[in-house]
Amino acid sequence: MSKEVTPIVEEYLEVIYKLQEKKEVARTSDIVASLKVSPGTVTNTVERLERDGLIVHVPYKGAKLTDKGQRIALNVIRRHRLSERLLTDILHVEWEKAHEAACKLEHAIDNDVIKKLEKALNHPKTCPHGNPIPTKCGGIIEEKSQPLVELNVKESCMIMKVIEEKPELLHYLGTLGLVPNTKIEILDKAPFDGPITLKVGKANRVLSHEVASIIKVRRIE
């Protein structure tokens, strides 16, 4: 990791990468909401990131990572997701607590330690929430998946990942048994983006359309 890349810069690039994945561009308002800082602070930092060649910012549209910025972002995400694996697999931290703890670890662990950690963990492909771990070369392999809300009644699927990692949301999904590699069946879908009823094991669970939209699944034929 380059010395001039500070934890704040890393955090911004990581957030921009994730927003870009969801919305193709990272708007200032979305960065503000993600980082919980003032719009003025975000504007100043975005300008600095652009001067450093890490992003391209289009006024009234948003920011996108340059190749250089994306390499740094993927390296941070790699350290973050392997840290999450350390916390859950070795230290047995609850999956809803691993994300925030890993946010601190990701800036403190260098690439040499991460390489040894990856080997000790037997080269995991995803974080505990199912999101892919970038390779040391910056590659990222995404398994094909789609939002749960896109499936129809009577279809079965396997949960692949949860794309939001807020602790209270992860805790809620965990209590319902809705974790990666769990098979579920769609029992009912209310119209007009209403709740979705699922069969999880022997239990029936009801999710709002909003929560179901952040669960990515693979259809089982």
mmCIF file of C-alpha atoms in Angstrom:
data_model
loop_
_atom_site.group_PDB
_atom_site.id
_atom_site.type_symbol
_atom_site.label_atom_id
_atom_site.label_comp_id
_atom_site.label_asym_id
_atom_site.label_seq_id
_atom_site.Cartn_x
_atom_site.Cartn_y
_atom_site.Cartn_z
ATOM 1 C CA MET A 1 0.000 0.000 0.000
ATOM 2 C CA SER A 2 1.394 3.391 -1.029
ATOM 3 C CA LYS A 3 2.348 5.650 1.884
ATOM 4 C CA GLU A 4 0.474 8.649 0.486
ATOM 5 C CA VAL A 5 -2.818 6.769 0.444
ATOM 6 C CA THR A 6 -4.329 7.667 3.814
ATOM 7 C CA PRO A 7 -7.145 5.746 5.539
ATOM 8 C CA ILE A 8 -9.535 8.598 4.657
ATOM 9 C CA VAL A 9 -8.654 8.338 0.968
ATOM 10 C CA GLU A 10 -9.048 4.568 1.105
ATOM 11 C CA GLU A 11 -12.453 4.937 2.745
ATOM 12 C CA TYR A 12 -13.683 7.361 0.089
ATOM 13 C CA LEU A 13 -12.467 5.163 -2.765
ATOM 14 C CA GLU A 14 -14.098 2.104 -1.204
ATOM 15 C CA VAL A 15 -17.431 3.928 -0.861
ATOM 16 C CA ILE A 16 -17.244 5.305 -4.411
ATOM 17 C CA TYR A 17 -16.520 1.805 -5.752
ATOM 18 C CA LYS A 18 -19.573 0.351 -3.990
ATOM 19 C CA LEU A 19 -21.842 3.194 -5.093
ATOM 20 C CA GLN A 20 -20.566 2.834 -8.633
ATOM 21 C CA GLU A 21 -21.477 -0.870 -8.535
ATOM 22 C CA LYS A 22 -25.051 -0.052 -7.538
ATOM 23 C CA LYS A 23 -25.721 3.159 -9.435
ATOM 24 C CA GLU A 24 -22.904 3.409 -12.032
ATOM 25 C CA VAL A 25 -21.835 6.723 -10.526
ATOM 26 C CA ALA A 26 -21.231 8.013 -6.976
ATOM 27 C CA ARG A 27 -23.254 11.163 -6.327
ATOM 28 C CA THR A 28 -22.062 13.575 -3.652
ATOM 29 C CA SER A 29 -25.307 13.126 -1.700
ATOM 30 C CA ASP A 30 -24.823 9.342 -1.634
ATOM 31 C CA ILE A 31 -21.207 9.698 -0.437
ATOM 32 C CA VAL A 32 -22.423 12.054 2.309
ATOM 33 C CA ALA A 33 -25.043 9.508 3.397
ATOM 34 C CA SER A 34 -22.572 6.598 3.320
ATOM 35 C CA LEU A 35 -19.776 8.327 5.247
ATOM 36 C CA LYS A 36 -21.999 10.501 7.484
ATOM 37 C CA VAL A 37 -19.916 13.622 6.930
ATOM 38 C CA SER A 38 -20.852 17.129 5.784
ATOM 39 C CA PRO A 39 -21.424 17.929 2.089
ATOM 40 C CA GLY A 40 -18.604 20.508 2.253
ATOM 41 C CA THR A 41 -16.133 17.904 3.502
ATOM 42 C CA VAL A 42 -17.137 15.501 0.723
ATOM 43 C CA THR A 43 -16.853 18.208 -1.935
ATOM 44 C CA ASN A 44 -13.337 19.156 -0.788
ATOM 45 C CA THR A 45 -12.177 15.537 -0.609
ATOM 46 C CA VAL A 46 -13.652 14.678 -4.010
ATOM 47 C CA GLU A 47 -11.783 17.623 -5.524
ATOM 48 C CA ARG A 48 -8.545 16.360 -3.960
ATOM 49 C CA LEU A 49 -9.153 12.812 -5.218
ATOM 50 C CA GLU A 50 -9.654 14.176 -8.723
ATOM 51 C CA ARG A 51 -6.437 16.231 -8.530
ATOM 52 C CA ASP A 52 -4.601 13.064 -7.477
ATOM 53 C CA GLY A 53 -5.938 11.183 -10.496
ATOM 54 C CA LEU A 54 -8.024 8.737 -8.436
ATOM 55 C CA ILE A 55 -11.470 9.734 -9.713
ATOM 56 C CA VAL A 56 -13.149 11.625 -12.511
ATOM 57 C CA HIS A 57 -15.936 13.926 -11.325
ATOM 58 C CA VAL A 58 -18.680 15.146 -13.648
ATOM 59 C CA PRO A 59 -20.589 18.126 -12.184
ATOM 60 C CA TYR A 60 -24.270 17.368 -11.398
ATOM 61 C CA LYS A 61 -23.715 13.664 -12.134
ATOM 62 C CA GLY A 62 -21.118 12.234 -9.785
ATOM 63 C CA ALA A 63 -17.745 10.552 -9.446
ATOM 64 C CA LYS A 64 -16.219 7.505 -11.078
ATOM 65 C CA LEU A 65 -12.957 5.797 -10.221
ATOM 66 C CA THR A 66 -9.999 5.937 -12.563
ATOM 67 C CA ASP A 67 -8.007 2.727 -13.106
ATOM 68 C CA LYS A 68 -5.593 3.890 -10.395
ATOM 69 C CA GLY A 69 -8.437 4.634 -7.993
ATOM 70 C CA GLN A 70 -10.095 1.297 -8.678
ATOM 71 C CA ARG A 71 -6.880 -0.637 -7.961
ATOM 72 C CA ILE A 72 -6.641 1.024 -4.557
ATOM 73 C CA ALA A 73 -10.354 0.501 -3.840
ATOM 74 C CA LEU A 74 -10.188 -3.213 -4.667
ATOM 75 C CA ASN A 75 -7.110 -3.617 -2.475
ATOM 76 C CA VAL A 76 -8.996 -2.045 0.441
ATOM 77 C CA ILE A 77 -12.033 -4.240 -0.196
ATOM 78 C CA ARG A 78 -9.777 -7.305 -0.331
ATOM 79 C CA ARG A 79 -8.296 -6.435 3.078
ATOM 80 C CA HIS A 80 -11.739 -5.644 4.469
ATOM 81 C CA ARG A 81 -13.398 -8.890 3.382
ATOM 82 C CA LEU A 82 -10.505 -11.086 4.464
ATOM 83 C CA SER A 83 -10.583 -9.276 7.820
ATOM 84 C CA GLU A 84 -14.277 -10.118 8.073
ATOM 85 C CA ARG A 85 -13.417 -13.776 7.471
ATOM 86 C CA LEU A 86 -10.789 -13.650 10.207
ATOM 87 C CA LEU A 87 -13.343 -12.196 12.617
ATOM 88 C CA THR A 88 -16.135 -14.676 11.852
ATOM 89 C CA ASP A 89 -14.210 -17.881 11.016
ATOM 90 C CA ILE A 90 -11.382 -17.697 13.544
ATOM 91 C CA LEU A 91 -12.554 -15.325 16.269
ATOM 92 C CA HIS A 92 -16.239 -16.315 16.001
ATOM 93 C CA VAL A 93 -17.514 -12.736 15.911
ATOM 94 C CA GLU A 94 -21.195 -12.491 14.911
ATOM 95 C CA TRP A 95 -21.638 -11.727 11.209
ATOM 96 C CA GLU A 96 -23.506 -8.489 11.939
ATOM 97 C CA LYS A 97 -20.548 -7.162 13.969
ATOM 98 C CA ALA A 98 -17.796 -8.211 11.563
ATOM 99 C CA HIS A 99 -18.316 -5.427 9.022
ATOM 100 C CA GLU A 100 -17.738 -2.486 11.360
ATOM 101 C CA ALA A 101 -14.786 -4.172 13.073
ATOM 102 C CA ALA A 102 -13.225 -4.934 9.682
ATOM 103 C CA CYS A 103 -13.552 -1.234 8.737
ATOM 104 C CA LYS A 104 -10.874 -0.560 11.352
ATOM 105 C CA LEU A 105 -8.691 -3.561 10.553
ATOM 106 C CA GLU A 106 -8.599 -2.948 6.792
ATOM 107 C CA HIS A 107 -6.429 0.161 7.216
ATOM 108 C CA ALA A 108 -4.051 -1.430 9.737
ATOM 109 C CA ILE A 109 -3.169 -4.712 8.001
ATOM 110 C CA ASP A 110 -0.604 -4.526 5.223
ATOM 111 C CA ASN A 111 -0.540 -6.673 2.104
ATOM 112 C CA ASP A 112 2.120 -9.074 3.423
ATOM 113 C CA VAL A 113 -0.039 -9.918 6.432
ATOM 114 C CA ILE A 114 -3.149 -10.198 4.254
ATOM 115 C CA LYS A 115 -1.371 -12.710 2.009
ATOM 116 C CA LYS A 116 -0.596 -14.903 5.037
ATOM 117 C CA LEU A 117 -4.114 -14.433 6.405
ATOM 118 C CA GLU A 118 -5.637 -15.535 3.100
ATOM 119 C CA LYS A 119 -3.524 -18.705 3.166
ATOM 120 C CA ALA A 120 -4.447 -19.421 6.805
ATOM 121 C CA LEU A 121 -8.132 -19.037 5.912
ATOM 122 C CA ASN A 122 -7.699 -21.476 2.988
ATOM 123 C CA HIS A 123 -8.291 -18.864 0.286
ATOM 124 C CA PRO A 124 -11.974 -17.993 0.817
ATOM 125 C CA LYS A 125 -13.853 -16.700 -2.234
ATOM 126 C CA THR A 126 -16.383 -14.512 -0.428
ATOM 127 C CA CYS A 127 -16.828 -12.534 2.773
ATOM 128 C CA PRO A 128 -19.313 -13.825 5.414
ATOM 129 C CA HIS A 129 -22.065 -11.840 3.691
ATOM 130 C CA GLY A 130 -21.397 -13.546 0.348
ATOM 131 C CA ASN A 131 -19.628 -10.680 -1.428
ATOM 132 C CA PRO A 132 -16.591 -11.703 -3.533
ATOM 133 C CA ILE A 133 -13.063 -11.174 -2.229
ATOM 134 C CA PRO A 134 -10.806 -9.509 -4.841
ATOM 135 C CA THR A 135 -7.639 -11.399 -5.727
ATOM 136 C CA LYS A 136 -4.193 -9.989 -4.950
ATOM 137 C CA CYS A 137 -3.976 -8.941 -8.620
ATOM 138 C CA GLY A 138 -7.182 -6.911 -8.345
ATOM 139 C CA GLY A 139 -9.447 -9.375 -10.098
ATOM 140 C CA ILE A 140 -12.960 -9.939 -8.827
ATOM 141 C CA ILE A 141 -15.078 -12.963 -9.715
ATOM 142 C CA GLU A 142 -18.824 -12.456 -9.348
ATOM 143 C CA GLU A 143 -21.094 -15.482 -9.346
ATOM 144 C CA LYS A 144 -24.254 -14.897 -11.343
ATOM 145 C CA SER A 145 -27.091 -13.706 -9.116
ATOM 146 C CA GLN A 146 -30.197 -11.538 -9.159
ATOM 147 C CA PRO A 147 -32.261 -9.650 -6.597
ATOM 148 C CA LEU A 148 -34.687 -11.828 -4.653
ATOM 149 C CA VAL A 149 -37.537 -9.497 -5.649
ATOM 150 C CA GLU A 150 -37.182 -10.548 -9.300
ATOM 151 C CA LEU A 151 -38.227 -14.161 -8.653
ATOM 152 C CA ASN A 152 -41.772 -15.400 -9.082
ATOM 153 C CA VAL A 153 -44.093 -17.268 -6.731
ATOM 154 C CA LYS A 154 -43.283 -21.006 -6.413
ATOM 155 C CA GLU A 155 -39.680 -20.502 -7.572
ATOM 156 C CA SER A 156 -36.814 -21.775 -5.416
ATOM 157 C CA CYS A 157 -33.398 -20.175 -5.053
ATOM 158 C CA MET A 158 -30.162 -20.120 -3.093
ATOM 159 C CA ILE A 159 -29.072 -16.982 -1.241
ATOM 160 C CA MET A 160 -25.749 -15.829 -2.683
ATOM 161 C CA LYS A 161 -25.063 -12.545 -0.903
ATOM 162 C CA VAL A 162 -26.415 -9.620 1.085
ATOM 163 C CA ILE A 163 -25.278 -6.352 -0.488
ATOM 164 C CA GLU A 164 -26.054 -4.061 2.477
ATOM 165 C CA GLU A 165 -23.947 -4.628 5.603
ATOM 166 C CA LYS A 166 -25.675 -2.542 8.248
ATOM 167 C CA PRO A 167 -25.401 -4.353 11.611
ATOM 168 C CA GLU A 168 -29.088 -4.103 12.540
ATOM 169 C CA LEU A 169 -30.137 -5.398 9.117
ATOM 170 C CA LEU A 170 -27.675 -8.309 9.208
ATOM 171 C CA HIS A 171 -28.813 -9.206 12.727
ATOM 172 C CA TYR A 172 -32.431 -9.222 11.561
ATOM 173 C CA LEU A 173 -31.684 -11.438 8.545
ATOM 174 C CA GLY A 174 -29.622 -13.766 10.735
ATOM 175 C CA THR A 175 -32.543 -14.268 13.142
ATOM 176 C CA LEU A 176 -34.691 -15.244 10.135
ATOM 177 C CA GLY A 177 -32.087 -17.707 8.852
ATOM 178 C CA LEU A 178 -31.583 -15.667 5.680
ATOM 179 C CA VAL A 179 -27.837 -16.088 5.230
ATOM 180 C CA PRO A 180 -25.695 -17.078 2.213
ATOM 181 C CA ASN A 181 -26.005 -20.660 0.957
ATOM 182 C CA THR A 182 -29.536 -21.015 2.365
ATOM 183 C CA LYS A 183 -32.231 -22.459 0.099
ATOM 184 C CA ILE A 184 -35.547 -20.599 0.069
ATOM 185 C CA GLU A 185 -38.845 -20.746 -1.815
ATOM 186 C CA ILE A 186 -41.105 -17.844 -2.810
ATOM 187 C CA LEU A 187 -44.586 -18.516 -1.399
ATOM 188 C CA ASP A 188 -46.300 -15.208 -2.099
ATOM 189 C CA LYS A 189 -45.631 -11.706 -3.450
ATOM 190 C CA ALA A 190 -47.994 -8.869 -2.626
ATOM 191 C CA PRO A 191 -48.654 -6.440 -5.508
ATOM 192 C CA PHE A 192 -47.296 -2.886 -5.787
ATOM 193 C CA ASP A 193 -43.935 -3.694 -4.165
ATOM 194 C CA GLY A 194 -45.624 -5.203 -1.129
ATOM 195 C CA PRO A 195 -44.133 -7.828 1.225
ATOM 196 C CA ILE A 196 -42.767 -11.171 0.059
ATOM 197 C CA THR A 197 -43.477 -14.432 1.884
ATOM 198 C CA LEU A 198 -40.677 -17.022 1.880
ATOM 199 C CA LYS A 199 -40.234 -20.588 3.028
ATOM 200 C CA VAL A 200 -36.944 -20.961 4.898
ATOM 201 C CA GLY A 201 -36.495 -24.539 6.085
ATOM 202 C CA LYS A 202 -39.773 -25.382 7.796
ATOM 203 C CA ALA A 203 -40.601 -21.763 8.663
ATOM 204 C CA ASN A 204 -42.449 -19.080 6.733
ATOM 205 C CA ARG A 205 -40.854 -15.625 6.766
ATOM 206 C CA VAL A 206 -42.188 -12.283 5.530
ATOM 207 C CA LEU A 207 -39.847 -9.595 4.157
ATOM 208 C CA SER A 208 -40.540 -6.085 2.965
ATOM 209 C CA HIS A 209 -39.809 -5.401 -0.687
ATOM 210 C CA GLU A 210 -36.994 -3.027 0.371
ATOM 211 C CA VAL A 211 -35.191 -5.657 2.462
ATOM 212 C CA ALA A 212 -35.721 -8.394 -0.140
ATOM 213 C CA SER A 213 -34.136 -6.149 -2.784
ATOM 214 C CA ILE A 214 -30.734 -6.249 -1.081
ATOM 215 C CA ILE A 215 -30.596 -10.076 -1.058
ATOM 216 C CA LYS A 216 -29.042 -11.561 -4.196
ATOM 217 C CA VAL A 217 -29.961 -15.137 -5.115
ATOM 218 C CA ARG A 218 -29.345 -17.855 -7.684
ATOM 219 C CA ARG A 219 -32.428 -19.511 -9.120
ATOM 220 C CA ILE A 220 -32.638 -23.293 -8.588
ATOM 221 C CA GLU A 221 -34.254 -25.068 -11.520
#
